[in-house]
PDB file of C-alpha atoms and ligand atoms in Angstrom:
ATOM      1  CA  MET A 125     105.978 108.142  88.348  1.00  0.00           C
ATOM      2  CA  ASN A 126     104.671 106.181  91.413  1.00  0.00           C
ATOM      3  CA  LYS A 127     100.923 105.228  89.913  1.00  0.00           C
ATOM      4  CA  TRP A 128      99.647 105.955  93.690  1.00  0.00           C
ATOM      5  CA  ASP A 129     101.168 109.362  93.812  1.00  0.00           C
ATOM      6  CA  GLU A 130      98.810 110.219  90.568  1.00  0.00           C
ATOM      7  CA  LYS A 131      95.903 108.362  92.439  1.00  0.00           C
ATOM      8  CA  ALA A 132      96.914 110.786  95.661  1.00  0.00           C
ATOM      9  CA  LYS A 133      95.759 113.776  94.140  1.00  0.00           C
ATOM     10  CA  ASN A 134      92.001 113.038  94.039  1.00  0.00           C
ATOM     11  CA  TYR A 135      92.162 110.330  96.992  1.00  0.00           C
ATOM     12  CA  THR A 136      89.653 110.839  99.803  1.00  0.00           C
ATOM     13  CA  ARG A 137      91.492 112.202 102.904  1.00  0.00           C
ATOM     14  CA  TYR A 138      90.276 111.989 106.526  1.00  0.00           C
ATOM     15  CA  SER A 139      87.348 113.581 107.669  1.00  0.00           C
ATOM     16  CA  PRO A 140      85.606 113.253 110.739  1.00  0.00           C
ATOM     17  CA  SER A 141      82.791 112.031 109.311  1.00  0.00           C
ATOM     18  CA  LEU A 142      83.512 108.911 107.897  1.00  0.00           C
ATOM     19  CA  ASN A 143      81.658 107.596 104.474  1.00  0.00           C
ATOM     20  CA  THR A 144      79.130 105.072 105.325  1.00  0.00           C
ATOM     21  CA  PHE A 145      81.512 102.203 104.480  1.00  0.00           C
ATOM     22  CA  GLU A 146      84.592 103.136 106.474  1.00  0.00           C
ATOM     23  CA  ALA A 147      81.920 104.194 109.426  1.00  0.00           C
ATOM     24  CA  ASN A 148      80.808 100.356 108.868  1.00  0.00           C
ATOM     25  CA  VAL A 149      84.225  98.934 109.208  1.00  0.00           C
ATOM     26  CA  VAL A 150      85.029 100.596 112.679  1.00  0.00           C
ATOM     27  CA  LYS A 151      81.292  99.737 113.955  1.00  0.00           C
ATOM     28  CA  THR A 152      82.349  95.945 112.613  1.00  0.00           C
ATOM     29  CA  LEU A 153      85.467  96.321 114.234  1.00  0.00           C
ATOM     30  CA  GLU A 154      84.607  97.564 117.604  1.00  0.00           C
ATOM     31  CA  LYS A 155      81.983  95.019 117.257  1.00  0.00           C
ATOM     32  CA  MET A 156      84.390  92.205 116.516  1.00  0.00           C
ATOM     33  CA  GLY A 157      86.261  92.993 120.285  1.00  0.00           C
ATOM     34  CA  VAL A 158      89.167  95.949 118.269  1.00  0.00           C
ATOM     35  CA  ASP A 159      89.945  97.634 121.375  1.00  0.00           C
ATOM     36  CA  PHE A 160      92.828 100.210 119.909  1.00  0.00           C
ATOM     37  CA  LYS A 161      93.158 102.336 123.197  1.00  0.00           C
ATOM     38  CA  ASN A 162      96.924 102.987 124.123  1.00  0.00           C
ATOM     39  CA  LYS A 163      98.008 100.380 121.764  1.00  0.00           C
ATOM     40  CA  SER A 164     100.884 100.558 119.280  1.00  0.00           C
ATOM     41  CA  VAL A 165     100.191 100.390 115.703  1.00  0.00           C
ATOM     42  CA  ILE A 166     101.128  99.911 112.231  1.00  0.00           C
ATOM     43  CA  ASP A 167      99.217 101.227 108.739  1.00  0.00           C
ATOM     44  CA  VAL A 168     100.312  99.015 105.836  1.00  0.00           C
ATOM     45  CA  GLY A 169      99.496 100.909 102.745  1.00  0.00           C
ATOM     46  CA  CYS A 170      98.307 103.744 104.851  1.00  0.00           C
ATOM     47  CA  GLY A 171      97.534 106.067 102.179  1.00  0.00           C
ATOM     48  CA  THR A 172      96.148 109.566 103.208  1.00  0.00           C
ATOM     49  CA  GLY A 173      95.394 107.780 106.416  1.00  0.00           C
ATOM     50  CA  ILE A 174      91.455 107.519 106.489  1.00  0.00           C
ATOM     51  CA  TYR A 175      91.532 105.125 109.419  1.00  0.00           C
ATOM     52  CA  THR A 176      95.177 105.936 110.388  1.00  0.00           C
ATOM     53  CA  ILE A 177      94.141 109.216 111.915  1.00  0.00           C
ATOM     54  CA  LYS A 178      91.309 107.612 113.522  1.00  0.00           C
ATOM     55  CA  ILE A 179      92.719 104.973 114.797  1.00  0.00           C
ATOM     56  CA  ALA A 180      95.726 107.698 116.209  1.00  0.00           C
ATOM     57  CA  LYS A 181      92.990 109.693 118.092  1.00  0.00           C
ATOM     58  CA  ILE A 182      92.506 106.457 120.329  1.00  0.00           C
ATOM     59  CA  ALA A 183      95.813 104.405 120.133  1.00  0.00           C
ATOM     60  CA  LYS A 184      99.007 105.475 121.432  1.00  0.00           C
ATOM     61  CA  SER A 185     101.223 104.975 118.642  1.00  0.00           C
ATOM     62  CA  VAL A 186     100.530 104.432 114.544  1.00  0.00           C
ATOM     63  CA  VAL A 187     103.478 103.422 112.198  1.00  0.00           C
ATOM     64  CA  GLY A 188     101.579 104.380 108.411  1.00  0.00           C
ATOM     65  CA  ILE A 189     103.875 102.891 105.707  1.00  0.00           C
ATOM     66  CA  ASP A 190     103.214 103.667 102.155  1.00  0.00           C
ATOM     67  CA  PHE A 191     105.271 103.746  98.866  1.00  0.00           C
ATOM     68  CA  SER A 192     103.682 106.878  97.807  1.00  0.00           C
ATOM     69  CA  ILE A 193     104.978 110.008  98.547  1.00  0.00           C
ATOM     70  CA  ASN A 194     101.936 111.952  97.892  1.00  0.00           C
ATOM     71  CA  MET A 195      99.890 109.817  99.738  1.00  0.00           C
ATOM     72  CA  LEU A 196     101.891 110.282 103.151  1.00  0.00           C
ATOM     73  CA  GLU A 197     102.563 114.248 101.785  1.00  0.00           C
ATOM     74  CA  ALA A 198      98.363 114.258 101.972  1.00  0.00           C
ATOM     75  CA  LEU A 199      98.103 112.222 105.473  1.00  0.00           C
ATOM     76  CA  ASN A 200     101.322 114.611 107.160  1.00  0.00           C
ATOM     77  CA  GLU A 201      99.264 117.914 106.007  1.00  0.00           C
ATOM     78  CA  ASP A 202      96.119 116.384 107.874  1.00  0.00           C
ATOM     79  CA  CYS A 203      98.042 115.678 111.037  1.00  0.00           C
ATOM     80  CA  LYS A 204      99.554 119.176 111.252  1.00  0.00           C
ATOM     81  CA  LYS A 205      96.554 120.286 110.404  1.00  0.00           C
ATOM     82  CA  LEU A 206      94.757 118.340 113.264  1.00  0.00           C
ATOM     83  CA  ASN A 207      97.538 118.529 115.649  1.00  0.00           C
ATOM     84  CA  ILE A 208      98.375 114.672 115.867  1.00  0.00           C
ATOM     85  CA  ASN A 209     101.438 113.839 116.768  1.00  0.00           C
ATOM     86  CA  ASN A 210     101.393 110.324 117.465  1.00  0.00           C
ATOM     87  CA  ILE A 211     101.800 109.348 113.928  1.00  0.00           C
ATOM     88  CA  LYS A 212     104.929 108.419 111.905  1.00  0.00           C
ATOM     89  CA  THR A 213     104.834 107.998 108.656  1.00  0.00           C
ATOM     90  CA  ARG A 214     107.832 105.727 106.522  1.00  0.00           C
ATOM     91  CA  HIS A 215     107.663 105.786 102.939  1.00  0.00           C
ATOM     92  CA  SER A 216     108.632 102.074 101.786  1.00  0.00           C
ATOM     93  CA  THR A 217     107.215  99.189 100.604  1.00  0.00           C
ATOM     94  CA  TRP A 218     105.861  96.341 102.467  1.00  0.00           C
ATOM     95  CA  ASP A 219     108.455  94.690 101.165  1.00  0.00           C
ATOM     96  CA  ASP A 220     111.324  96.705 102.088  1.00  0.00           C
ATOM     97  CA  PHE A 221     110.503  98.038 105.205  1.00  0.00           C
ATOM     98  CA  LYS A 222     112.557  96.857 108.086  1.00  0.00           C
ATOM     99  CA  LEU A 223     111.146  96.035 110.883  1.00  0.00           C
ATOM    100  CA  ASN A 224     114.192  95.180 113.064  1.00  0.00           C
ATOM    101  CA  ASN A 225     112.726  93.052 115.247  1.00  0.00           C
ATOM    102  CA  GLN A 226     109.681  95.464 116.627  1.00  0.00           C
ATOM    103  CA  LYS A 227     106.341  94.137 117.022  1.00  0.00           C
ATOM    104  CA  PHE A 228     103.203  95.961 116.885  1.00  0.00           C
ATOM    105  CA  ASP A 229     100.405  95.496 119.584  1.00  0.00           C
ATOM    106  CA  ILE A 230      98.117  95.737 116.023  1.00  0.00           C
ATOM    107  CA  ALA A 231      98.544  95.748 112.439  1.00  0.00           C
ATOM    108  CA  ILE A 232      95.971  97.278 109.701  1.00  0.00           C
ATOM    109  CA  CYS A 233      96.201  97.110 105.883  1.00  0.00           C
ATOM    110  CA  THR A 234      92.850  98.353 104.272  1.00  0.00           C
ATOM    111  CA  MET A 235      92.415  98.432 100.829  1.00  0.00           C
ATOM    112  CA  SER A 236      95.772  97.990  99.665  1.00  0.00           C
ATOM    113  CA  PRO A 237      97.999  95.540  97.485  1.00  0.00           C
ATOM    114  CA  ALA A 238     101.209  96.273 100.219  1.00  0.00           C
ATOM    115  CA  VAL A 239     100.088  92.633 101.846  1.00  0.00           C
ATOM    116  CA  LYS A 240      99.760  90.322  98.713  1.00  0.00           C
ATOM    117  CA  THR A 241     102.238  87.829  98.237  1.00  0.00           C
ATOM    118  CA  ASP A 242     102.810  84.870 100.774  1.00  0.00           C
ATOM    119  CA  GLY A 243     105.682  86.564 101.902  1.00  0.00           C
ATOM    120  CA  ASN A 244     103.918  89.647 102.621  1.00  0.00           C
ATOM    121  CA  ILE A 245     101.082  88.100 104.582  1.00  0.00           C
ATOM    122  CA  LYS A 246     103.759  86.145 106.351  1.00  0.00           C
ATOM    123  CA  LYS A 247     105.765  89.475 107.386  1.00  0.00           C
ATOM    124  CA  PHE A 248     102.069  90.940 108.320  1.00  0.00           C
ATOM    125  CA  HIS A 249     101.438  88.390 110.795  1.00  0.00           C
ATOM    126  CA  GLU A 250     104.754  88.135 112.709  1.00  0.00           C
ATOM    127  CA  CYS A 251     105.047  92.339 113.278  1.00  0.00           C
ATOM    128  CA  ALA A 252     102.224  92.292 115.379  1.00  0.00           C
ATOM    129  CA  LYS A 253     100.120  90.666 118.020  1.00  0.00           C
ATOM    130  CA  ILE A 254      96.616  91.496 116.116  1.00  0.00           C
ATOM    131  CA  LYS A 255      96.227  91.491 112.779  1.00  0.00           C
ATOM    132  CA  ILE A 256      93.216  93.056 110.717  1.00  0.00           C
ATOM    133  CA  TYR A 257      92.926  92.620 106.941  1.00  0.00           C
ATOM    134  CA  LEU A 258      90.041  94.604 104.684  1.00  0.00           C
ATOM    135  CA  GLY A 259      90.712  94.182 101.112  1.00  0.00           C
ATOM    136  CA  TRP A 260      88.500  93.409  97.693  1.00  0.00           C
ATOM    137  CA  ALA A 261      86.758  90.169  97.173  1.00  0.00           C
ATOM    138  CA  GLY A 262      86.957  90.470  93.639  1.00  0.00           C
ATOM    139  CA  VAL A 263      83.996  92.203  92.946  1.00  0.00           C
ATOM    140  CA  ARG A 264      83.658  95.880  91.259  1.00  0.00           C
ATOM    141  CA  ASP A 265      80.650  95.775  89.400  1.00  0.00           C
ATOM    142  CA  CYS A 266      81.414  98.886  87.379  1.00  0.00           C
ATOM    143  CA  THR A 267      79.587  99.328  84.174  1.00  0.00           C
ATOM    144  CA  ILE A 268      81.935 101.838  82.821  1.00  0.00           C
ATOM    145  CA  LEU A 269      84.953 100.257  84.048  1.00  0.00           C
ATOM    146  CA  ASP A 270      83.827  97.101  81.764  1.00  0.00           C
ATOM    147  CA  GLU A 271      83.563  98.967  78.905  1.00  0.00           C
ATOM    148  CA  LEU A 272      86.390 100.812  78.781  1.00  0.00           C
ATOM    149  CA  PHE A 273      88.271  97.725  79.291  1.00  0.00           C
ATOM    150  CA  LEU A 274      86.969  96.254  76.720  1.00  0.00           C
ATOM    151  CA  ALA A 275      87.224  98.746  74.040  1.00  0.00           C
ATOM    152  CA  HIS A 276      90.816  98.070  74.967  1.00  0.00           C
ATOM    153  CA  ASP A 277      90.526  94.366  74.385  1.00  0.00           C
ATOM    154  CA  ALA A 278      90.730  93.823  78.087  1.00  0.00           C
ATOM    155  CA  VAL A 279      88.327  92.384  80.512  1.00  0.00           C
ATOM    156  CA  TYR A 280      88.319  93.657  84.205  1.00  0.00           C
ATOM    157  CA  SER A 281      88.891  91.786  87.072  1.00  0.00           C
ATOM    158  CA  ALA A 282      88.500  93.461  90.357  1.00  0.00           C
ATOM    159  CA  PRO A 283      90.971  92.615  92.815  1.00  0.00           C
ATOM    160  CA  ASN A 284      91.001  89.847  95.234  1.00  0.00           C
ATOM    161  CA  GLY A 285      93.336  90.059  98.021  1.00  0.00           C
ATOM    162  CA  ALA A 286      91.083  88.771 100.707  1.00  0.00           C
ATOM    163  CA  LYS A 287      91.019  85.197  98.419  1.00  0.00           C
ATOM    164  CA  ARG A 288      94.898  85.463  98.892  1.00  0.00           C
ATOM    165  CA  VAL A 289      95.028  86.252 102.626  1.00  0.00           C
ATOM    166  CA  LYS A 290      92.030  83.811 103.273  1.00  0.00           C
ATOM    167  CA  ASN A 291      94.398  81.107 101.561  1.00  0.00           C
ATOM    168  CA  TRP A 292      97.137  82.183 103.451  1.00  0.00           C
ATOM    169  CA  LEU A 293      95.481  81.661 106.885  1.00  0.00           C
ATOM    170  CA  GLU A 294      93.724  78.123 106.277  1.00  0.00           C
ATOM    171  CA  THR A 295      97.125  77.156 104.979  1.00  0.00           C
ATOM    172  CA  ASN A 296      98.971  78.247 107.929  1.00  0.00           C
ATOM    173  CA  LYS A 297      95.821  76.741 110.005  1.00  0.00           C
ATOM    174  CA  LEU A 298      95.143  79.894 111.245  1.00  0.00           C
ATOM    175  CA  LYS A 299      91.843  80.543 113.326  1.00  0.00           C
ATOM    176  CA  TYR A 300      90.311  84.232 111.844  1.00  0.00           C
ATOM    177  CA  LYS A 301      87.026  85.832 112.197  1.00  0.00           C
ATOM    178  CA  ILE A 302      86.144  87.372 108.900  1.00  0.00           C
ATOM    179  CA  GLU A 303      82.951  89.703 108.106  1.00  0.00           C
ATOM    180  CA  ASN A 304      81.704  90.796 104.424  1.00  0.00           C
ATOM    181  CA  PHE A 305      81.096  93.795 103.082  1.00  0.00           C
ATOM    182  CA  GLU A 306      79.254  95.096 100.345  1.00  0.00           C
ATOM    183  CA  GLU A 307      79.279  98.633  99.182  1.00  0.00           C
ATOM    184  CA  LEU A 308      77.077 100.818  97.055  1.00  0.00           C
ATOM    185  CA  LYS A 309      79.352 103.666  95.690  1.00  0.00           C
ATOM    186  CA  ILE A 310      78.242 106.726  94.077  1.00  0.00           C
ATOM    187  CA  LYS A 311      80.786 109.158  92.471  1.00  0.00           C
ATOM    188  CA  LYS A 312      80.416 112.453  91.122  1.00  0.00           C
ATOM    189  CA  ARG A 313      83.581 113.729  88.921  1.00  0.00           C
ATOM    190  CA  THR A 314      84.428 116.335  86.290  1.00  0.00           C
ATOM    191  CA  TYR A 315      84.907 115.051  83.177  1.00  0.00           C
ATOM    192  CA  LYS A 316      88.467 115.602  83.402  1.00  0.00           C
ATOM    193  CA  GLU A 317      88.738 114.176  86.658  1.00  0.00           C
ATOM    194  CA  ALA A 318      86.748 110.957  84.821  1.00  0.00           C
ATOM    195  CA  ILE A 319      89.328 110.909  82.595  1.00  0.00           C
ATOM    196  CA  GLU A 320      92.307 110.600  84.834  1.00  0.00           C
ATOM    197  CA  ASN A 321      90.486 107.858  87.183  1.00  0.00           C
ATOM    198  CA  PHE A 322      89.207 105.891  84.374  1.00  0.00           C
ATOM    199  CA  SER A 323      92.613 106.337  82.665  1.00  0.00           C
ATOM    200  CA  TRP A 324      94.757 105.289  85.746  1.00  0.00           C
ATOM    201  CA  HIS A 325      92.593 102.193  86.622  1.00  0.00           C
ATOM    202  CA  LEU A 326      93.772 101.049  82.699  1.00  0.00           C
ATOM    203  CA  ASN A 327      97.612 102.371  83.438  1.00  0.00           C
ATOM    204  CA  VAL A 328      97.958 100.609  87.108  1.00  0.00           C
ATOM    205  CA  ARG A 329      96.663  97.166  84.891  1.00  0.00           C
ATOM    206  CA  GLY A 330     100.021  97.426  82.210  1.00  0.00           C
ATOM    207  CA  ILE A 331      97.709  99.300  79.450  1.00  0.00           C
ATOM    208  CA  ASN A 332      98.308 102.300  77.841  1.00  0.00           C
ATOM    209  CA  PRO A 333      94.880 104.241  77.914  1.00  0.00           C
ATOM    210  CA  LYS A 334      93.267 105.379  74.044  1.00  0.00           C
ATOM    211  CA  ILE A 335      92.244 108.709  74.920  1.00  0.00           C
ATOM    212  CA  ASN A 336      90.120 108.870  72.099  1.00  0.00           C
ATOM    213  CA  LYS A 337      88.112 105.689  73.449  1.00  0.00           C
ATOM    214  CA  VAL A 338      87.936 106.797  76.999  1.00  0.00           C
ATOM    215  CA  GLU A 339      86.344 109.940  75.461  1.00  0.00           C
ATOM    216  CA  LYS A 340      84.024 108.040  73.741  1.00  0.00           C
ATOM    217  CA  ILE A 341      82.680 106.326  76.229  1.00  0.00           C
ATOM    218  CA  LEU A 342      82.203 109.318  78.913  1.00  0.00           C
ATOM    219  CA  LYS A 343      81.390 112.412  76.934  1.00  0.00           C
ATOM    220  CA  PRO A 344      77.921 110.583  76.280  1.00  0.00           C
ATOM    221  CA  LEU A 345      77.683 110.261  80.538  1.00  0.00           C
ATOM    222  CA  CYS A 346      78.646 114.006  81.262  1.00  0.00           C
ATOM    223  CA  ASP A 347      75.411 115.867  82.773  1.00  0.00           C
ATOM    224  CA  ASN A 348      74.491 119.229  81.955  1.00  0.00           C
ATOM    225  CA  ALA A 349      77.472 120.207  84.423  1.00  0.00           C
ATOM    226  CA  GLN A 350      80.173 118.530  82.749  1.00  0.00           C
ATOM    227  CA  ASN A 351      80.138 115.808  85.519  1.00  0.00           C
ATOM    228  CA  ILE A 352      79.709 112.387  85.414  1.00  0.00           C
ATOM    229  CA  THR A 353      78.159 109.949  87.779  1.00  0.00           C
ATOM    230  CA  GLU A 354      79.354 106.400  88.494  1.00  0.00           C
ATOM    231  CA  GLN A 355      77.978 103.742  90.218  1.00  0.00           C
ATOM    232  CA  THR A 356      79.758 100.672  91.563  1.00  0.00           C
ATOM    233  CA  ILE A 357      78.848  97.846  93.870  1.00  0.00           C
ATOM    234  CA  ASN A 358      81.651  96.890  95.758  1.00  0.00           C
ATOM    235  CA  LYS A 359      82.328  93.667  97.645  1.00  0.00           C
ATOM    236  CA  MET A 360      85.426  93.571 100.702  1.00  0.00           C
ATOM    237  CA  ASP A 361      85.753  91.218 102.956  1.00  0.00           C
ATOM    238  CA  LEU A 362      87.423  92.041 106.569  1.00  0.00           C
ATOM    239  CA  PHE A 363      89.783  89.207 108.533  1.00  0.00           C
ATOM    240  CA  ILE A 364      90.934  89.813 112.350  1.00  0.00           C
ATOM    241  CA  TRP A 365      93.431  87.283 113.602  1.00  0.00           C
ATOM    242  CA  LYS A 366      95.744  86.521 116.107  1.00  0.00           C
TER     243      LYS A 366
HETATM  244  C1  LIG B 548      93.731 101.916  98.042  1.00  0.00           C
HETATM  245  S1  LIG B 548      94.897 102.650  98.682  1.00  0.00           S
HETATM  246  C2  LIG B 548      94.618 102.613 100.265  1.00  0.00           C
HETATM  247  C3  LIG B 548      94.948 103.705 101.667  1.00  0.00           C
HETATM  248  C4  LIG B 548      94.339 103.322 102.486  1.00  0.00           C
HETATM  249  N1  LIG B 548      94.823 102.614 103.220  1.00  0.00           N
HETATM  250  C5  LIG B 548      92.970 103.611 103.094  1.00  0.00           C
HETATM  251  O1  LIG B 548      92.181 102.065 103.195  1.00  0.00           O
HETATM  252  O2  LIG B 548      92.400 104.632 102.211  1.00  0.00           O
HETATM  253  C6  LIG B 548      96.204 101.739  98.513  1.00  0.00           C
HETATM  254  C7  LIG B 548      97.400 102.334  99.330  1.00  0.00           C
HETATM  255  O3  LIG B 548      98.689 101.239  98.993  1.00  0.00           O
HETATM  256  C8  LIG B 548      99.472 101.507  99.125  1.00  0.00           C
HETATM  257  N2  LIG B 548     100.310 100.647  98.328  1.00  0.00           N
HETATM  258  C9  LIG B 548     100.518 100.100  97.460  1.00  0.00           C
HETATM  259  N3  LIG B 548     101.450  99.029  97.037  1.00  0.00           N
HETATM  260  C10 LIG B 548     102.242  99.220  97.885  1.00  0.00           C
HETATM  261  C11 LIG B 548     103.274  98.652  98.416  1.00  0.00           C
HETATM  262  N4  LIG B 548     103.843  97.634  97.805  1.00  0.00           N
HETATM  263  N5  LIG B 548     104.023  99.005  99.448  1.00  0.00           N
HETATM  264  C12 LIG B 548     103.399 100.144 100.528  1.00  0.00           C
HETATM  265  N6  LIG B 548     102.305 100.693  99.858  1.00  0.00           N
HETATM  266  C13 LIG B 548     102.092 100.541  98.876  1.00  0.00           C
HETATM  267  C14 LIG B 548      99.484 102.869  97.863  1.00  0.00           C
HETATM  268  O4  LIG B 548     100.332 103.889  97.649  1.00  0.00           O
HETATM  269  C15 LIG B 548      98.269 103.405  98.145  1.00  0.00           C
HETATM  270  O5  LIG B 548      98.263 104.687  99.220  1.00  0.00           O
END
């Protein structure tokens, strides 16, 4: 099973009131002069459509690509509820997706490993006039993750898609604008959800979670209602280029 299909079950969904981080991203895009009004947009690794739906409300049309069918089902379900008709979803990896010479006004990729290799970044660069990339910048400070990885004889390191994109842009001598974000994320989950979530992080990095080790770390963190509140400090970079 695609690991992102599992993640889709509890992944954040679009809400008109974005959380502080998402609202900050949207505000920063406006500040950086991005205007989605009447534009054709491609959202690569769109997930449940937190940004896709927000953009579709302003844009002419949006194509959302994702290789997780469950993520796309959530997105389509929300579009139906909200009566949004200008989003087309495509179930594909970014590698396999056929552009057929189509060129968009804006391409966006947020927090997705879909745009990863030099080839992926080049394809992303060539498919639109304006490119927006928001990605991990190598910091996800979370004591629980650190402890869990150590218990599995591994070291957790946060993804760093931002570094790859920056290197690619600089190698190709392309001018870009960049904004840095820091987020303090506080998330409450039930004990069961926390086990699923942290096991997922091990799984996605090819580590088989040992349930006794996961439980040994998580159980003492439960409050009286058997919930676990995790705090994470994340760093992300936002790039815009033509
Ligand atoms: C962390 S989620 C981000 C979703 C959304 N962009 C957001 O900001 O909320 C990453 C998404 O990228 C998708 N994804 C990962 N690798 C991909 C690939 N190679 N091709 C297409 N989608 C991919 C996953 O299925 C998942 O929905």
